[in-house]
mmCIF file of C-alpha atoms and ligand atoms in Angstrom:
data_model
loop_
_atom_site.group_PDB
_atom_site.id
_atom_site.type_symbol
_atom_site.label_atom_id
_atom_site.label_comp_id
_atom_site.label_asym_id
_atom_site.label_seq_id
_atom_site.Cartn_x
_atom_site.Cartn_y
_atom_site.Cartn_z
ATOM 1 C CA MET A 1114 95.946 -109.864 -59.158
ATOM 2 C CA SER A 1115 94.844 -106.284 -59.784
ATOM 3 C CA THR A 1116 96.198 -103.003 -58.484
ATOM 4 C CA ILE A 1117 93.489 -100.614 -57.386
ATOM 5 C CA ASN A 1118 94.762 -97.048 -57.065
ATOM 6 C CA SER A 1119 91.450 -95.421 -57.963
ATOM 7 C CA LEU A 1120 87.939 -96.794 -57.595
ATOM 8 C CA CYS A 1121 84.970 -95.387 -59.485
ATOM 9 C CA VAL A 1122 81.813 -95.311 -57.374
ATOM 10 C CA TYR A 1123 78.409 -94.866 -59.017
ATOM 11 C CA CYS A 1124 75.706 -93.815 -56.558
ATOM 12 C CA GLY A 1125 72.550 -91.803 -56.097
ATOM 13 C CA SER A 1126 72.221 -88.068 -56.418
ATOM 14 C CA SER A 1127 69.548 -88.616 -53.742
ATOM 15 C CA SER A 1128 70.166 -90.006 -50.257
ATOM 16 C CA GLY A 1129 67.396 -92.614 -50.396
ATOM 17 C CA ARG A 1130 64.874 -93.597 -47.732
ATOM 18 C CA LEU A 1131 67.155 -95.393 -45.270
ATOM 19 C CA GLU A 1132 70.065 -94.069 -43.232
ATOM 20 C CA ALA A 1133 71.757 -97.383 -43.957
ATOM 21 C CA TYR A 1134 72.550 -96.128 -47.476
ATOM 22 C CA SER A 1135 74.502 -93.181 -46.053
ATOM 23 C CA PHE A 1136 76.241 -95.452 -43.534
ATOM 24 C CA ALA A 1137 77.286 -97.715 -46.390
ATOM 25 C CA ALA A 1138 78.737 -94.718 -48.244
ATOM 26 C CA HIS A 1139 80.719 -93.899 -45.094
ATOM 27 C CA SER A 1140 82.009 -97.403 -44.683
ATOM 28 C CA LEU A 1141 83.075 -97.612 -48.339
ATOM 29 C CA ALA A 1142 84.830 -94.248 -47.914
ATOM 30 C CA ASP A 1143 86.584 -95.550 -44.787
ATOM 31 C CA ALA A 1144 87.747 -98.672 -46.634
ATOM 32 C CA LEU A 1145 89.093 -96.584 -49.540
ATOM 33 C CA VAL A 1146 91.063 -94.218 -47.338
ATOM 34 C CA ARG A 1147 92.473 -97.071 -45.209
ATOM 35 C CA ARG A 1148 93.830 -98.621 -48.404
ATOM 36 C CA ASN A 1149 94.971 -95.333 -49.919
ATOM 37 C CA ILE A 1150 92.573 -95.724 -52.865
ATOM 38 C CA ARG A 1151 91.345 -92.566 -54.618
ATOM 39 C CA LEU A 1152 87.616 -92.064 -55.138
ATOM 40 C CA VAL A 1153 86.467 -91.265 -58.678
ATOM 41 C CA TYR A 1154 82.817 -90.210 -58.861
ATOM 42 C CA GLY A 1155 80.338 -87.880 -60.558
ATOM 43 C CA GLY A 1156 81.448 -84.642 -58.878
ATOM 44 C CA ALA A 1157 78.194 -83.659 -57.134
ATOM 45 C CA SER A 1158 77.772 -82.484 -53.535
ATOM 46 C CA ILE A 1159 74.302 -83.932 -53.070
ATOM 47 C CA GLY A 1160 72.835 -87.321 -52.144
ATOM 48 C CA ILE A 1161 74.982 -90.404 -51.623
ATOM 49 C CA MET A 1162 77.444 -88.830 -54.075
ATOM 50 C CA GLY A 1163 78.114 -85.923 -51.729
ATOM 51 C CA ILE A 1164 78.133 -88.146 -48.650
ATOM 52 C CA ILE A 1165 80.876 -90.447 -49.913
ATOM 53 C CA ALA A 1166 82.978 -87.588 -51.305
ATOM 54 C CA ASN A 1167 82.765 -85.617 -48.057
ATOM 55 C CA ARG A 1168 83.683 -88.624 -45.969
ATOM 56 C CA VAL A 1169 86.769 -89.439 -48.059
ATOM 57 C CA LEU A 1170 87.880 -85.792 -47.868
ATOM 58 C CA GLU A 1171 87.246 -85.604 -44.090
ATOM 59 C CA LEU A 1172 89.477 -88.639 -43.631
ATOM 60 C CA GLY A 1173 92.257 -87.037 -45.682
ATOM 61 C CA GLY A 1174 91.706 -89.117 -48.824
ATOM 62 C CA GLN A 1175 91.663 -88.020 -52.462
ATOM 63 C CA VAL A 1176 88.550 -87.448 -54.551
ATOM 64 C CA ILE A 1177 88.359 -86.906 -58.292
ATOM 65 C CA GLY A 1178 85.017 -85.584 -59.580
ATOM 66 C CA VAL A 1179 83.960 -85.784 -63.229
ATOM 67 C CA ILE A 1180 80.876 -83.831 -64.243
ATOM 68 C CA PRO A 1181 79.467 -82.601 -67.550
ATOM 69 C CA GLN A 1182 79.149 -78.849 -67.972
ATOM 70 C CA ALA A 1183 75.376 -79.161 -68.359
ATOM 71 C CA LEU A 1184 74.995 -80.738 -64.890
ATOM 72 C CA ALA A 1185 77.587 -78.685 -63.045
ATOM 73 C CA HIS A 1186 74.890 -76.314 -61.839
ATOM 74 C CA LYS A 1187 71.970 -78.723 -61.564
ATOM 75 C CA GLU A 1188 73.791 -81.341 -59.545
ATOM 76 C CA ILE A 1189 75.372 -78.750 -57.298
ATOM 77 C CA LEU A 1190 78.992 -79.185 -58.083
ATOM 78 C CA HIS A 1191 81.277 -80.114 -55.179
ATOM 79 C CA ASN A 1192 83.759 -77.252 -54.860
ATOM 80 C CA HIS A 1193 86.332 -78.836 -52.558
ATOM 81 C CA LEU A 1194 87.512 -81.894 -54.448
ATOM 82 C CA THR A 1195 91.130 -82.898 -54.896
ATOM 83 C CA GLU A 1196 90.615 -82.766 -58.653
ATOM 84 C CA LEU A 1197 87.647 -81.764 -60.808
ATOM 85 C CA HIS A 1198 87.131 -82.616 -64.470
ATOM 86 C CA ILE A 1199 84.382 -80.779 -66.363
ATOM 87 C CA THR A 1200 83.408 -82.560 -69.568
ATOM 88 C CA GLN A 1201 81.440 -81.470 -72.624
ATOM 89 C CA SER A 1202 78.999 -84.369 -72.534
ATOM 90 C CA MET A 1203 77.655 -87.237 -70.449
ATOM 91 C CA HIS A 1204 79.416 -89.710 -72.749
ATOM 92 C CA GLU A 1205 82.734 -87.981 -72.219
ATOM 93 C CA ARG A 1206 82.087 -87.976 -68.451
ATOM 94 C CA LYS A 1207 81.553 -91.717 -68.329
ATOM 95 C CA MET A 1208 84.554 -92.407 -70.558
ATOM 96 C CA ARG A 1209 86.780 -90.173 -68.407
ATOM 97 C CA MET A 1210 85.584 -91.855 -65.216
ATOM 98 C CA ALA A 1211 86.377 -95.232 -66.762
ATOM 99 C CA GLU A 1212 89.855 -94.150 -67.869
ATOM 100 C CA LEU A 1213 90.717 -92.719 -64.452
ATOM 101 C CA SER A 1214 89.626 -95.828 -62.528
ATOM 102 C CA ASP A 1215 90.998 -99.306 -61.853
ATOM 103 C CA GLY A 1216 87.605 -100.747 -60.852
ATOM 104 C CA PHE A 1217 83.915 -99.849 -60.608
ATOM 105 C CA THR A 1218 81.368 -100.173 -57.814
ATOM 106 C CA ALA A 1219 77.751 -99.148 -57.376
ATOM 107 C CA LEU A 1220 76.204 -98.120 -54.087
ATOM 108 C CA PRO A 1221 72.432 -97.649 -53.957
ATOM 109 C CA GLY A 1222 71.212 -95.132 -56.513
ATOM 110 C CA GLY A 1223 68.608 -94.389 -59.154
ATOM 111 C CA ILE A 1224 68.383 -94.564 -62.927
ATOM 112 C CA GLY A 1225 71.695 -92.777 -63.510
ATOM 113 C CA THR A 1226 73.530 -95.170 -61.204
ATOM 114 C CA LEU A 1227 71.978 -98.193 -62.912
ATOM 115 C CA GLU A 1228 72.773 -96.861 -66.365
ATOM 116 C CA GLU A 1229 76.410 -96.234 -65.450
ATOM 117 C CA LEU A 1230 76.791 -99.660 -63.813
ATOM 118 C CA PHE A 1231 75.209 -101.488 -66.746
ATOM 119 C CA GLU A 1232 77.280 -99.604 -69.272
ATOM 120 C CA ILE A 1233 80.595 -100.410 -67.572
ATOM 121 C CA TRP A 1234 79.521 -104.046 -67.128
ATOM 122 C CA THR A 1235 78.580 -104.179 -70.826
ATOM 123 C CA TRP A 1236 82.022 -102.821 -71.739
ATOM 124 C CA ALA A 1237 83.560 -105.609 -69.604
ATOM 125 C CA GLN A 1238 81.404 -108.208 -71.391
ATOM 126 C CA LEU A 1239 82.657 -106.920 -74.720
ATOM 127 C CA GLY A 1240 86.264 -106.949 -73.542
ATOM 128 C CA PHE A 1241 86.599 -103.163 -73.946
ATOM 129 C CA HIS A 1242 88.180 -103.123 -70.484
ATOM 130 C CA HIS A 1243 89.415 -105.771 -68.066
ATOM 131 C CA LYS A 1244 88.759 -104.027 -64.768
ATOM 132 C CA PRO A 1245 86.634 -105.427 -61.927
ATOM 133 C CA CYS A 1246 82.968 -104.392 -61.646
ATOM 134 C CA GLY A 1247 80.560 -104.939 -58.790
ATOM 135 C CA LEU A 1248 77.968 -103.597 -56.451
ATOM 136 C CA LEU A 1249 77.409 -103.199 -52.746
ATOM 137 C CA ASN A 1250 74.071 -104.700 -51.894
ATOM 138 C CA VAL A 1251 73.214 -102.535 -48.886
ATOM 139 C CA GLU A 1252 70.148 -103.635 -46.878
ATOM 140 C CA GLY A 1253 69.098 -105.845 -49.779
ATOM 141 C CA TYR A 1254 68.630 -102.783 -52.006
ATOM 142 C CA TYR A 1255 69.726 -104.734 -55.090
ATOM 143 C CA ASP A 1256 68.067 -108.086 -54.197
ATOM 144 C CA SER A 1257 65.351 -107.842 -56.831
ATOM 145 C CA LEU A 1258 67.826 -106.699 -59.495
ATOM 146 C CA ILE A 1259 70.074 -109.677 -58.678
ATOM 147 C CA ALA A 1260 67.058 -111.999 -58.904
ATOM 148 C CA PHE A 1261 66.224 -110.525 -62.296
ATOM 149 C CA LEU A 1262 69.805 -111.007 -63.485
ATOM 150 C CA ASP A 1263 69.534 -114.681 -62.474
ATOM 151 C CA HIS A 1264 66.402 -114.822 -64.621
ATOM 152 C CA VAL A 1265 68.303 -113.253 -67.543
ATOM 153 C CA LEU A 1266 70.952 -115.959 -67.049
ATOM 154 C CA ALA A 1267 68.364 -118.754 -66.814
ATOM 155 C CA GLU A 1268 66.709 -117.508 -70.012
ATOM 156 C CA GLN A 1269 70.103 -117.614 -71.741
ATOM 157 C CA PHE A 1270 70.407 -113.946 -72.622
ATOM 158 C CA VAL A 1271 73.666 -113.683 -70.729
ATOM 159 C CA LYS A 1272 76.497 -116.209 -70.425
ATOM 160 C CA HIS A 1273 77.500 -117.490 -67.027
ATOM 161 C CA HIS A 1274 81.015 -116.029 -67.282
ATOM 162 C CA HIS A 1275 79.589 -112.627 -68.238
ATOM 163 C CA ARG A 1276 77.121 -112.713 -65.321
ATOM 164 C CA GLU A 1277 80.069 -113.550 -63.040
ATOM 165 C CA LEU A 1278 81.829 -110.349 -64.082
ATOM 166 C CA LEU A 1279 79.472 -108.398 -61.805
ATOM 167 C CA MET A 1280 80.597 -109.112 -58.243
ATOM 168 C CA VAL A 1281 78.133 -108.629 -55.414
ATOM 169 C CA GLU A 1282 79.026 -108.103 -51.760
ATOM 170 C CA LYS A 1283 77.479 -106.484 -48.698
ATOM 171 C CA ASN A 1284 80.746 -105.403 -47.157
ATOM 172 C CA PRO A 1285 83.110 -102.881 -48.825
ATOM 173 C CA ASP A 1286 86.278 -104.612 -47.639
ATOM 174 C CA ALA A 1287 85.072 -107.951 -49.002
ATOM 175 C CA LEU A 1288 84.351 -106.342 -52.383
ATOM 176 C CA ILE A 1289 87.726 -104.570 -52.545
ATOM 177 C CA GLU A 1290 89.497 -107.822 -51.601
ATOM 178 C CA ARG A 1291 87.760 -109.545 -54.517
ATOM 179 C CA TYR A 1292 88.834 -106.709 -56.820
ATOM 180 C CA LEU A 1293 92.442 -107.055 -55.694
ATOM 181 C CA ASN A 1294 92.323 -110.791 -56.466
ATOM 182 C CA TYR A 1295 90.509 -110.290 -59.758
ATOM 183 C CA ALA A 1296 91.927 -111.697 -62.964
ATOM 184 C CA ALA A 1297 89.825 -110.921 -66.042
ATOM 185 C CA PRO A 1298 88.738 -114.055 -67.957
ATOM 186 C CA ALA A 1299 90.751 -114.972 -71.027
ATOM 187 C CA ALA A 1300 89.973 -112.821 -74.051
ATOM 188 C CA LYS A 1301 88.849 -115.783 -76.155
ATOM 189 C CA GLN A 1302 85.742 -116.105 -73.984
ATOM 190 C CA TRP A 1303 84.449 -112.903 -75.512
ATOM 191 C CA LEU A 1304 85.209 -113.965 -79.026
ATOM 192 C CA VAL A 1305 83.199 -117.193 -78.886
ATOM 193 C CA LYS A 1306 79.796 -115.775 -77.910
ATOM 194 C CA GLU A 1307 77.752 -118.917 -78.509
ATOM 195 C CA GLU A 1308 79.911 -121.322 -76.473
ATOM 196 C CA CYS A 1309 79.703 -122.128 -72.737
HETATM 197 P P1 AMP B 1430 70.838 -91.152 -59.991
HETATM 198 O O1 AMP B 1430 71.289 -92.537 -59.630
HETATM 199 O O2 AMP B 1430 69.750 -91.142 -60.991
HETATM 200 O O3 AMP B 1430 70.549 -90.302 -58.787
HETATM 201 O O4 AMP B 1430 72.056 -90.468 -60.724
HETATM 202 C C1 AMP B 1430 73.364 -90.637 -60.251
HETATM 203 C C2 AMP B 1430 74.322 -90.087 -61.244
HETATM 204 O O5 AMP B 1430 74.057 -90.650 -62.512
HETATM 205 C C3 AMP B 1430 74.270 -88.589 -61.414
HETATM 206 O O6 AMP B 1430 75.602 -88.103 -61.424
HETATM 207 C C4 AMP B 1430 73.707 -88.389 -62.781
HETATM 208 O O7 AMP B 1430 74.301 -87.326 -63.458
HETATM 209 C C5 AMP B 1430 74.095 -89.626 -63.482
HETATM 210 N N1 AMP B 1430 73.155 -89.901 -64.561
HETATM 211 C C6 AMP B 1430 71.858 -89.609 -64.612
HETATM 212 N N2 AMP B 1430 71.326 -89.966 -65.780
HETATM 213 C C7 AMP B 1430 72.327 -90.502 -66.496
HETATM 214 C C8 AMP B 1430 72.454 -91.051 -67.806
HETATM 215 N N3 AMP B 1430 71.427 -91.131 -68.635
HETATM 216 N N4 AMP B 1430 73.644 -91.520 -68.192
HETATM 217 C C9 AMP B 1430 74.683 -91.469 -67.352
HETATM 218 N N5 AMP B 1430 74.649 -90.958 -66.140
HETATM 219 C C10 AMP B 1430 73.489 -90.467 -65.718
#
């Protein structure tokens, strides 16, 4: 069983083509506030990032933003967060977000979202953290990525138990429930890379 006090959400600095992406950000925000879980995110006021932060704040929840100095202007920093961390670099931003969070989720987003999700999943594969990772597959946005990951598995470039570390759900409550029930695989699985 895991305790989730803070959830890191990676998501687009754009809003995307469909309103469904914004609705999904709202429903994840609703689920977080209902469960008294803090949002940790990239600190911007634009795109899906701004939408989820604003919704959590509107509902009386807590939002921690983490943004590198170099993007504070470009990404249009959110000025009304519960807590704001300004970092010196992108690497420091991602490390701080990881330290502040008990789990990680991606909503629809672009290259930055994918990079952040893959990095935190890689760190889980390596046993650098033991926190749950997953994504919300809104309107099938991640279908083709999931199909590709199955191909990576079939071609034996990822182990089954490492593929399983990335949980996929359509519904925020279902994903959070899985996080709460998550127990990281035994450490020895990471040490014996060629088995399984
Ligand atoms: P995007 O999904 O591309 O709209 O970006 C979402 C978030 O990812 C934004 O906060 C970006 O600052 C961040 N981001 C963009 N590029 C990178 C990168 N190379 N490494 C880490 N984060 C990034």
